[in-house]
């Protein structure tokens, strides 16, 4: 067995990981300081937490299921207790990219993050169809990066990643810099912002007199069919009218230089704001 110290085990993310790690080949020590999280683990999963010092005394792998803003602080408190060769797993690229992990070349730093269940999927069970986040019933893809450490450690990190994000379909290997382009760049700065704009557009249509349920049904239905063509899920082309609307609509909605959000300094600034 591989011994894992799961920090933040009773939190929103840590609880998901604790659940998925049950019944696996990994021996897990659960570390949690929040009384509500401690109670949640004990009541729902029958898990007793342990002090961090006890968990670290056995740990071959440390998983940091704590907020990005706390990773530097937590690692500052524990890294001197980690023997050489210990693997530290971060669940997001932000803190590692921002330099919040200690300068310990003798540690392995592994970063992994879920893609979340795709819009276009083959799920048939209702629980899976309603598992939008993933890691419970719906299958999802994941991305992982070996930030530092021996190459053979990637396989160990990926095995853990496939367990904590299960059920997993494709597992993609990227660099930490590429993961930062994906999030916050692609997923949050671009995708989330445009989706918020779409919701605001729907609300504006409602303000102008369209029934809210009607507007929502119309928008979500069109999102489905339009996305299926744009992302080549199905063969098809847009009508001349739709293409003309895009031609005039895009410059009205977006700046010409909007892709600068992917420039290294823009990504670094975005991560600095959230860490």
PDB file of C-alpha atoms in Angstrom, residues 3-259:
ATOM      1  CA  UNK A   3       0.347   5.900   2.488  1.00  0.00           C
ATOM      2  CA  UNK A   4      -1.433   9.167   1.712  1.00  0.00           C
ATOM      3  CA  UNK A   5      -1.925  12.153   4.006  1.00  0.00           C
ATOM      4  CA  UNK A   6      -5.060  13.941   2.795  1.00  0.00           C
ATOM      5  CA  UNK A   7      -5.058  17.533   4.039  1.00  0.00           C
ATOM      6  CA  UNK A   8      -8.424  19.282   4.065  1.00  0.00           C
ATOM      7  CA  UNK A   9     -10.173  15.915   4.034  1.00  0.00           C
ATOM      8  CA  UNK A  10     -13.465  17.268   5.377  1.00  0.00           C
ATOM      9  CA  UNK A  11     -13.779  20.171   2.964  1.00  0.00           C
ATOM     10  CA  UNK A  12     -15.842  20.316  -0.198  1.00  0.00           C
ATOM     11  CA  UNK A  13     -13.091  18.876  -2.383  1.00  0.00           C
ATOM     12  CA  UNK A  14     -11.375  16.797   0.283  1.00  0.00           C
ATOM     13  CA  UNK A  15     -14.591  14.982   1.123  1.00  0.00           C
ATOM     14  CA  UNK A  16     -14.993  13.901  -2.502  1.00  0.00           C
ATOM     15  CA  UNK A  17     -11.450  12.578  -2.501  1.00  0.00           C
ATOM     16  CA  UNK A  18     -11.904  10.805   0.828  1.00  0.00           C
ATOM     17  CA  UNK A  19     -14.966   9.076  -0.579  1.00  0.00           C
ATOM     18  CA  UNK A  20     -13.208   7.934  -3.748  1.00  0.00           C
ATOM     19  CA  UNK A  21     -10.096   6.762  -1.902  1.00  0.00           C
ATOM     20  CA  UNK A  22     -12.113   4.387   0.279  1.00  0.00           C
ATOM     21  CA  UNK A  23     -11.673   0.749  -0.685  1.00  0.00           C
ATOM     22  CA  UNK A  24      -8.576   1.376  -2.803  1.00  0.00           C
ATOM     23  CA  UNK A  25      -5.021   0.142  -2.345  1.00  0.00           C
ATOM     24  CA  UNK A  26      -4.104   3.439  -0.707  1.00  0.00           C
ATOM     25  CA  UNK A  27      -3.845   3.785   3.073  1.00  0.00           C
ATOM     26  CA  UNK A  28      -5.170   7.250   3.891  1.00  0.00           C
ATOM     27  CA  UNK A  29      -4.683   9.445   6.947  1.00  0.00           C
ATOM     28  CA  UNK A  30      -7.303  12.191   6.970  1.00  0.00           C
ATOM     29  CA  UNK A  31      -6.274  15.609   8.285  1.00  0.00           C
ATOM     30  CA  UNK A  32      -8.933  18.237   8.995  1.00  0.00           C
ATOM     31  CA  UNK A  33      -9.050  21.147  11.455  1.00  0.00           C
ATOM     32  CA  UNK A  34     -12.602  22.377  10.826  1.00  0.00           C
ATOM     33  CA  UNK A  35     -15.038  20.846  13.381  1.00  0.00           C
ATOM     34  CA  UNK A  36     -17.819  20.647  10.782  1.00  0.00           C
ATOM     35  CA  UNK A  37     -15.517  18.797   8.392  1.00  0.00           C
ATOM     36  CA  UNK A  38     -14.360  16.416  11.114  1.00  0.00           C
ATOM     37  CA  UNK A  39     -17.974  15.620  11.988  1.00  0.00           C
ATOM     38  CA  UNK A  40     -18.931  15.192   8.337  1.00  0.00           C
ATOM     39  CA  UNK A  41     -16.205  12.625   7.773  1.00  0.00           C
ATOM     40  CA  UNK A  42     -17.101  10.668  10.897  1.00  0.00           C
ATOM     41  CA  UNK A  43     -20.876  10.804  10.473  1.00  0.00           C
ATOM     42  CA  UNK A  44     -21.103  10.150   6.735  1.00  0.00           C
ATOM     43  CA  UNK A  45     -18.043   8.024   5.991  1.00  0.00           C
ATOM     44  CA  UNK A  46     -17.062   6.583   9.384  1.00  0.00           C
ATOM     45  CA  UNK A  47     -13.642   8.215   9.086  1.00  0.00           C
ATOM     46  CA  UNK A  48     -11.626   9.363  12.095  1.00  0.00           C
ATOM     47  CA  UNK A  49      -9.210  12.214  11.469  1.00  0.00           C
ATOM     48  CA  UNK A  50      -5.636  12.288  12.780  1.00  0.00           C
ATOM     49  CA  UNK A  51      -3.232  15.112  13.689  1.00  0.00           C
ATOM     50  CA  UNK A  52      -1.069  16.336  10.838  1.00  0.00           C
ATOM     51  CA  UNK A  53       2.114  15.234  12.617  1.00  0.00           C
ATOM     52  CA  UNK A  54       0.854  11.657  12.795  1.00  0.00           C
ATOM     53  CA  UNK A  55      -0.227  11.659   9.149  1.00  0.00           C
ATOM     54  CA  UNK A  56       3.090  13.095   8.000  1.00  0.00           C
ATOM     55  CA  UNK A  57       5.084  10.519   9.934  1.00  0.00           C
ATOM     56  CA  UNK A  58       3.757   7.831   7.563  1.00  0.00           C
ATOM     57  CA  UNK A  59       3.079   9.778   4.386  1.00  0.00           C
ATOM     58  CA  UNK A  60       4.597   8.830   1.065  1.00  0.00           C
ATOM     59  CA  UNK A  61       2.132  11.149  -0.684  1.00  0.00           C
ATOM     60  CA  UNK A  62       0.568  14.381   0.595  1.00  0.00           C
ATOM     61  CA  UNK A  63      -2.584  15.598  -1.141  1.00  0.00           C
ATOM     62  CA  UNK A  64      -3.432  19.265  -0.612  1.00  0.00           C
ATOM     63  CA  UNK A  65      -7.222  19.452  -0.802  1.00  0.00           C
ATOM     64  CA  UNK A  66      -7.158  23.005   0.556  1.00  0.00           C
ATOM     65  CA  UNK A  67      -8.000  26.356  -1.080  1.00  0.00           C
ATOM     66  CA  UNK A  68      -5.400  27.848  -3.410  1.00  0.00           C
ATOM     67  CA  UNK A  69      -4.952  30.752  -1.005  1.00  0.00           C
ATOM     68  CA  UNK A  70      -3.911  28.380   1.801  1.00  0.00           C
ATOM     69  CA  UNK A  71      -1.512  26.091  -0.048  1.00  0.00           C
ATOM     70  CA  UNK A  72       1.558  28.251   0.543  1.00  0.00           C
ATOM     71  CA  UNK A  73       0.775  28.532   4.241  1.00  0.00           C
ATOM     72  CA  UNK A  74       0.125  24.809   4.671  1.00  0.00           C
ATOM     73  CA  UNK A  75       3.265  23.808   2.796  1.00  0.00           C
ATOM     74  CA  UNK A  76       5.276  26.352   4.771  1.00  0.00           C
ATOM     75  CA  UNK A  77       4.188  24.588   7.947  1.00  0.00           C
ATOM     76  CA  UNK A  78       4.755  20.991   6.862  1.00  0.00           C
ATOM     77  CA  UNK A  79       7.469  20.818   4.219  1.00  0.00           C
ATOM     78  CA  UNK A  80      10.322  20.473   6.710  1.00  0.00           C
ATOM     79  CA  UNK A  81       8.638  17.309   7.986  1.00  0.00           C
ATOM     80  CA  UNK A  82       8.602  15.713   4.533  1.00  0.00           C
ATOM     81  CA  UNK A  83      11.482  13.354   3.760  1.00  0.00           C
ATOM     82  CA  UNK A  84      13.143  13.436   0.362  1.00  0.00           C
ATOM     83  CA  UNK A  85      11.133  11.609  -2.268  1.00  0.00           C
ATOM     84  CA  UNK A  86       7.725  12.484  -0.841  1.00  0.00           C
ATOM     85  CA  UNK A  87       5.138  13.313  -3.491  1.00  0.00           C
ATOM     86  CA  UNK A  88       3.024  16.430  -2.963  1.00  0.00           C
ATOM     87  CA  UNK A  89      -0.180  16.515  -5.010  1.00  0.00           C
ATOM     88  CA  UNK A  90      -1.902  19.815  -5.776  1.00  0.00           C
ATOM     89  CA  UNK A  91      -5.398  19.822  -7.250  1.00  0.00           C
ATOM     90  CA  UNK A  92      -5.046  23.013  -9.273  1.00  0.00           C
ATOM     91  CA  UNK A  93      -2.230  24.705 -11.179  1.00  0.00           C
ATOM     92  CA  UNK A  94      -2.719  28.141  -9.623  1.00  0.00           C
ATOM     93  CA  UNK A  95      -0.587  27.893  -6.474  1.00  0.00           C
ATOM     94  CA  UNK A  96       2.206  25.824  -8.073  1.00  0.00           C
ATOM     95  CA  UNK A  97       2.320  28.204 -11.064  1.00  0.00           C
ATOM     96  CA  UNK A  98       2.445  31.192  -8.718  1.00  0.00           C
ATOM     97  CA  UNK A  99       5.455  29.750  -6.873  1.00  0.00           C
ATOM     98  CA  UNK A 100       3.700  28.940  -3.594  1.00  0.00           C
ATOM     99  CA  UNK A 101       5.355  25.524  -3.231  1.00  0.00           C
ATOM    100  CA  UNK A 102       8.631  25.535  -1.256  1.00  0.00           C
ATOM    101  CA  UNK A 103      11.951  25.262  -3.042  1.00  0.00           C
ATOM    102  CA  UNK A 104      12.556  21.591  -2.276  1.00  0.00           C
ATOM    103  CA  UNK A 105      14.146  19.886  -5.307  1.00  0.00           C
ATOM    104  CA  UNK A 106      14.115  16.587  -3.415  1.00  0.00           C
ATOM    105  CA  UNK A 107      10.292  16.500  -3.327  1.00  0.00           C
ATOM    106  CA  UNK A 108       8.030  15.440  -6.187  1.00  0.00           C
ATOM    107  CA  UNK A 109       5.374  17.986  -7.137  1.00  0.00           C
ATOM    108  CA  UNK A 110       2.428  16.549  -9.065  1.00  0.00           C
ATOM    109  CA  UNK A 111      -0.535  18.649 -10.203  1.00  0.00           C
ATOM    110  CA  UNK A 112      -3.862  17.243 -11.372  1.00  0.00           C
ATOM    111  CA  UNK A 113      -7.264  18.694 -12.210  1.00  0.00           C
ATOM    112  CA  UNK A 114     -10.551  17.350 -13.594  1.00  0.00           C
ATOM    113  CA  UNK A 115     -11.974  18.393 -16.955  1.00  0.00           C
ATOM    114  CA  UNK A 116     -15.462  17.686 -15.527  1.00  0.00           C
ATOM    115  CA  UNK A 117     -18.065  15.622 -17.410  1.00  0.00           C
ATOM    116  CA  UNK A 118     -18.393  16.798 -21.026  1.00  0.00           C
ATOM    117  CA  UNK A 119     -21.569  18.331 -22.395  1.00  0.00           C
ATOM    118  CA  UNK A 120     -21.647  15.672 -25.097  1.00  0.00           C
ATOM    119  CA  UNK A 121     -21.593  12.289 -23.370  1.00  0.00           C
ATOM    120  CA  UNK A 122     -23.067   8.797 -23.402  1.00  0.00           C
ATOM    121  CA  UNK A 123     -24.413   8.757 -19.836  1.00  0.00           C
ATOM    122  CA  UNK A 124     -27.754   6.982 -19.516  1.00  0.00           C
ATOM    123  CA  UNK A 125     -28.275   6.743 -15.748  1.00  0.00           C
ATOM    124  CA  UNK A 126     -30.028   9.745 -14.210  1.00  0.00           C
ATOM    125  CA  UNK A 127     -27.513  10.086 -11.350  1.00  0.00           C
ATOM    126  CA  UNK A 128     -24.676  10.223 -13.861  1.00  0.00           C
ATOM    127  CA  UNK A 129     -26.512  12.699 -16.077  1.00  0.00           C
ATOM    128  CA  UNK A 130     -27.018  14.984 -13.052  1.00  0.00           C
ATOM    129  CA  UNK A 131     -23.419  14.663 -11.822  1.00  0.00           C
ATOM    130  CA  UNK A 132     -22.241  17.884 -13.447  1.00  0.00           C
ATOM    131  CA  UNK A 133     -19.046  18.214 -11.406  1.00  0.00           C
ATOM    132  CA  UNK A 134     -17.859  14.634 -11.846  1.00  0.00           C
ATOM    133  CA  UNK A 135     -16.012  12.368  -9.452  1.00  0.00           C
ATOM    134  CA  UNK A 136     -19.173  10.592  -8.354  1.00  0.00           C
ATOM    135  CA  UNK A 137     -21.185   8.913 -11.107  1.00  0.00           C
ATOM    136  CA  UNK A 138     -20.368  10.674 -14.369  1.00  0.00           C
ATOM    137  CA  UNK A 139     -17.262   9.837 -16.369  1.00  0.00           C
ATOM    138  CA  UNK A 140     -14.818  12.630 -17.057  1.00  0.00           C
ATOM    139  CA  UNK A 141     -11.401  13.374 -18.530  1.00  0.00           C
ATOM    140  CA  UNK A 142      -8.507  14.709 -16.430  1.00  0.00           C
ATOM    141  CA  UNK A 143      -5.233  16.602 -16.891  1.00  0.00           C
ATOM    142  CA  UNK A 144      -2.049  16.056 -14.885  1.00  0.00           C
ATOM    143  CA  UNK A 145       1.461  17.472 -14.751  1.00  0.00           C
ATOM    144  CA  UNK A 146       4.704  16.296 -13.186  1.00  0.00           C
ATOM    145  CA  UNK A 147       6.048  19.667 -12.097  1.00  0.00           C
ATOM    146  CA  UNK A 148       9.244  18.237 -10.637  1.00  0.00           C
ATOM    147  CA  UNK A 149      10.540  14.841  -9.620  1.00  0.00           C
ATOM    148  CA  UNK A 150      11.745  11.648 -11.292  1.00  0.00           C
ATOM    149  CA  UNK A 151       9.908  10.630 -14.456  1.00  0.00           C
ATOM    150  CA  UNK A 152       8.771   7.345 -12.917  1.00  0.00           C
ATOM    151  CA  UNK A 153       6.739   9.308 -10.366  1.00  0.00           C
ATOM    152  CA  UNK A 154       4.318  10.399 -13.096  1.00  0.00           C
ATOM    153  CA  UNK A 155       2.765   6.926 -13.202  1.00  0.00           C
ATOM    154  CA  UNK A 156       2.186   6.957  -9.433  1.00  0.00           C
ATOM    155  CA  UNK A 157       0.668  10.418  -9.561  1.00  0.00           C
ATOM    156  CA  UNK A 158      -1.568   9.511 -12.474  1.00  0.00           C
ATOM    157  CA  UNK A 159      -2.779   6.383 -10.671  1.00  0.00           C
ATOM    158  CA  UNK A 160      -3.824   8.524  -7.712  1.00  0.00           C
ATOM    159  CA  UNK A 161      -5.436  11.074 -10.036  1.00  0.00           C
ATOM    160  CA  UNK A 162      -7.524   8.389 -11.725  1.00  0.00           C
ATOM    161  CA  UNK A 163      -8.765   7.236  -8.323  1.00  0.00           C
ATOM    162  CA  UNK A 164      -9.645  10.631  -6.856  1.00  0.00           C
ATOM    163  CA  UNK A 165     -11.399  11.846 -10.032  1.00  0.00           C
ATOM    164  CA  UNK A 166     -13.036   8.501 -10.881  1.00  0.00           C
ATOM    165  CA  UNK A 167     -14.667   7.441 -13.094  1.00  0.00           C
ATOM    166  CA  UNK A 168     -12.093   8.670 -15.619  1.00  0.00           C
ATOM    167  CA  UNK A 169     -12.083   8.334 -19.392  1.00  0.00           C
ATOM    168  CA  UNK A 170      -9.062  10.062 -20.970  1.00  0.00           C
ATOM    169  CA  UNK A 171      -6.063  11.123 -18.876  1.00  0.00           C
ATOM    170  CA  UNK A 172      -4.043  13.916 -20.504  1.00  0.00           C
ATOM    171  CA  UNK A 173      -0.472  14.827 -19.614  1.00  0.00           C
ATOM    172  CA  UNK A 174       0.343  18.539 -19.736  1.00  0.00           C
ATOM    173  CA  UNK A 175       2.834  20.950 -18.196  1.00  0.00           C
ATOM    174  CA  UNK A 176       1.920  23.235 -15.310  1.00  0.00           C
ATOM    175  CA  UNK A 177       2.123  26.183 -17.713  1.00  0.00           C
ATOM    176  CA  UNK A 178      -0.294  24.472 -20.101  1.00  0.00           C
ATOM    177  CA  UNK A 179      -2.633  23.693 -17.221  1.00  0.00           C
ATOM    178  CA  UNK A 180      -2.634  27.399 -16.322  1.00  0.00           C
ATOM    179  CA  UNK A 181      -3.631  28.207 -19.907  1.00  0.00           C
ATOM    180  CA  UNK A 182      -6.532  25.786 -19.491  1.00  0.00           C
ATOM    181  CA  UNK A 183      -7.487  27.199 -16.084  1.00  0.00           C
ATOM    182  CA  UNK A 184      -7.945  30.035 -15.374  1.00  0.00           C
ATOM    183  CA  UNK A 185      -7.317  31.005 -19.025  1.00  0.00           C
ATOM    184  CA  UNK A 186      -9.624  28.886 -21.157  1.00  0.00           C
ATOM    185  CA  UNK A 187     -12.148  27.624 -18.621  1.00  0.00           C
ATOM    186  CA  UNK A 188     -12.703  30.657 -16.392  1.00  0.00           C
ATOM    187  CA  UNK A 189     -11.451  33.847 -18.039  1.00  0.00           C
ATOM    188  CA  UNK A 190     -12.983  32.903 -21.398  1.00  0.00           C
ATOM    189  CA  UNK A 191     -15.644  30.197 -20.963  1.00  0.00           C
ATOM    190  CA  UNK A 192     -17.120  31.308 -17.646  1.00  0.00           C
ATOM    191  CA  UNK A 193     -17.108  34.972 -18.688  1.00  0.00           C
ATOM    192  CA  UNK A 194     -18.896  34.235 -21.967  1.00  0.00           C
ATOM    193  CA  UNK A 195     -21.426  32.025 -20.210  1.00  0.00           C
ATOM    194  CA  UNK A 196     -22.146  34.808 -17.718  1.00  0.00           C
ATOM    195  CA  UNK A 197     -22.628  37.148 -20.671  1.00  0.00           C
ATOM    196  CA  UNK A 198     -25.041  34.645 -22.226  1.00  0.00           C
ATOM    197  CA  UNK A 199     -27.030  34.490 -18.996  1.00  0.00           C
ATOM    198  CA  UNK A 200     -27.118  38.283 -18.862  1.00  0.00           C
ATOM    199  CA  UNK A 201     -28.286  38.301 -22.478  1.00  0.00           C
ATOM    200  CA  UNK A 202     -31.093  35.903 -21.587  1.00  0.00           C
ATOM    201  CA  UNK A 203     -32.097  38.138 -18.677  1.00  0.00           C
ATOM    202  CA  UNK A 204     -32.138  41.134 -21.025  1.00  0.00           C
ATOM    203  CA  UNK A 205     -34.467  39.324 -23.410  1.00  0.00           C
ATOM    204  CA  UNK A 206     -36.740  38.558 -20.448  1.00  0.00           C
ATOM    205  CA  UNK A 207     -36.595  42.214 -19.385  1.00  0.00           C
ATOM    206  CA  UNK A 208     -37.771  43.115 -22.864  1.00  0.00           C
ATOM    207  CA  UNK A 209     -40.864  40.952 -22.542  1.00  0.00           C
ATOM    208  CA  UNK A 210     -40.050  37.314 -23.357  1.00  0.00           C
ATOM    209  CA  UNK A 211     -41.227  34.745 -20.816  1.00  0.00           C
ATOM    210  CA  UNK A 212     -38.268  33.519 -18.734  1.00  0.00           C
ATOM    211  CA  UNK A 213     -38.938  29.807 -19.251  1.00  0.00           C
ATOM    212  CA  UNK A 214     -39.366  30.404 -22.970  1.00  0.00           C
ATOM    213  CA  UNK A 215     -36.087  32.316 -23.187  1.00  0.00           C
ATOM    214  CA  UNK A 216     -34.214  29.673 -21.208  1.00  0.00           C
ATOM    215  CA  UNK A 217     -35.562  26.807 -23.292  1.00  0.00           C
ATOM    216  CA  UNK A 218     -34.745  28.650 -26.498  1.00  0.00           C
ATOM    217  CA  UNK A 219     -31.193  29.550 -25.434  1.00  0.00           C
ATOM    218  CA  UNK A 220     -30.191  26.171 -24.003  1.00  0.00           C
ATOM    219  CA  UNK A 221     -31.579  24.333 -27.004  1.00  0.00           C
ATOM    220  CA  UNK A 222     -29.640  26.531 -29.383  1.00  0.00           C
ATOM    221  CA  UNK A 223     -26.502  26.202 -27.250  1.00  0.00           C
ATOM    222  CA  UNK A 224     -26.749  22.443 -27.719  1.00  0.00           C
ATOM    223  CA  UNK A 225     -27.150  22.383 -31.494  1.00  0.00           C
ATOM    224  CA  UNK A 226     -24.778  25.271 -32.197  1.00  0.00           C
ATOM    225  CA  UNK A 227     -22.061  23.799 -29.987  1.00  0.00           C
ATOM    226  CA  UNK A 228     -22.437  20.397 -31.640  1.00  0.00           C
ATOM    227  CA  UNK A 229     -21.527  21.976 -34.982  1.00  0.00           C
ATOM    228  CA  UNK A 230     -18.836  24.364 -33.694  1.00  0.00           C
ATOM    229  CA  UNK A 231     -17.015  21.616 -31.774  1.00  0.00           C
ATOM    230  CA  UNK A 232     -17.522  19.072 -34.589  1.00  0.00           C
ATOM    231  CA  UNK A 233     -19.605  16.708 -32.515  1.00  0.00           C
ATOM    232  CA  UNK A 234     -21.847  16.344 -35.541  1.00  0.00           C
ATOM    233  CA  UNK A 235     -21.358  17.281 -39.196  1.00  0.00           C
ATOM    234  CA  UNK A 236     -23.171  20.422 -40.189  1.00  0.00           C
ATOM    235  CA  UNK A 237     -22.939  24.030 -41.274  1.00  0.00           C
ATOM    236  CA  UNK A 238     -24.706  27.167 -40.160  1.00  0.00           C
ATOM    237  CA  UNK A 239     -27.207  28.968 -42.286  1.00  0.00           C
ATOM    238  CA  UNK A 240     -26.169  32.072 -44.187  1.00  0.00           C
ATOM    239  CA  UNK A 241     -28.235  34.116 -41.758  1.00  0.00           C
ATOM    240  CA  UNK A 242     -26.444  32.619 -38.729  1.00  0.00           C
ATOM    241  CA  UNK A 243     -23.018  33.181 -40.284  1.00  0.00           C
ATOM    242  CA  UNK A 244     -23.946  36.789 -41.008  1.00  0.00           C
ATOM    243  CA  UNK A 245     -25.137  37.251 -37.409  1.00  0.00           C
ATOM    244  CA  UNK A 246     -21.787  35.898 -36.145  1.00  0.00           C
ATOM    245  CA  UNK A 247     -19.855  38.149 -38.520  1.00  0.00           C
ATOM    246  CA  UNK A 248     -21.528  41.253 -37.146  1.00  0.00           C
ATOM    247  CA  UNK A 249     -22.182  40.032 -33.616  1.00  0.00           C
ATOM    248  CA  UNK A 250     -18.678  38.981 -32.606  1.00  0.00           C
ATOM    249  CA  UNK A 251     -17.021  42.399 -33.030  1.00  0.00           C
ATOM    250  CA  UNK A 252     -19.957  43.998 -31.235  1.00  0.00           C
ATOM    251  CA  UNK A 253     -19.435  41.706 -28.253  1.00  0.00           C
ATOM    252  CA  UNK A 254     -15.670  41.191 -28.107  1.00  0.00           C
ATOM    253  CA  UNK A 255     -12.547  43.302 -28.418  1.00  0.00           C
ATOM    254  CA  UNK A 256     -10.265  42.606 -31.363  1.00  0.00           C
ATOM    255  CA  UNK A 257      -7.383  41.761 -29.025  1.00  0.00           C
ATOM    256  CA  UNK A 258      -9.325  39.476 -26.686  1.00  0.00           C
ATOM    257  CA  UNK A 259      -6.854  36.586 -27.153  1.00  0.00           C
TER     258      UNK A 259
END
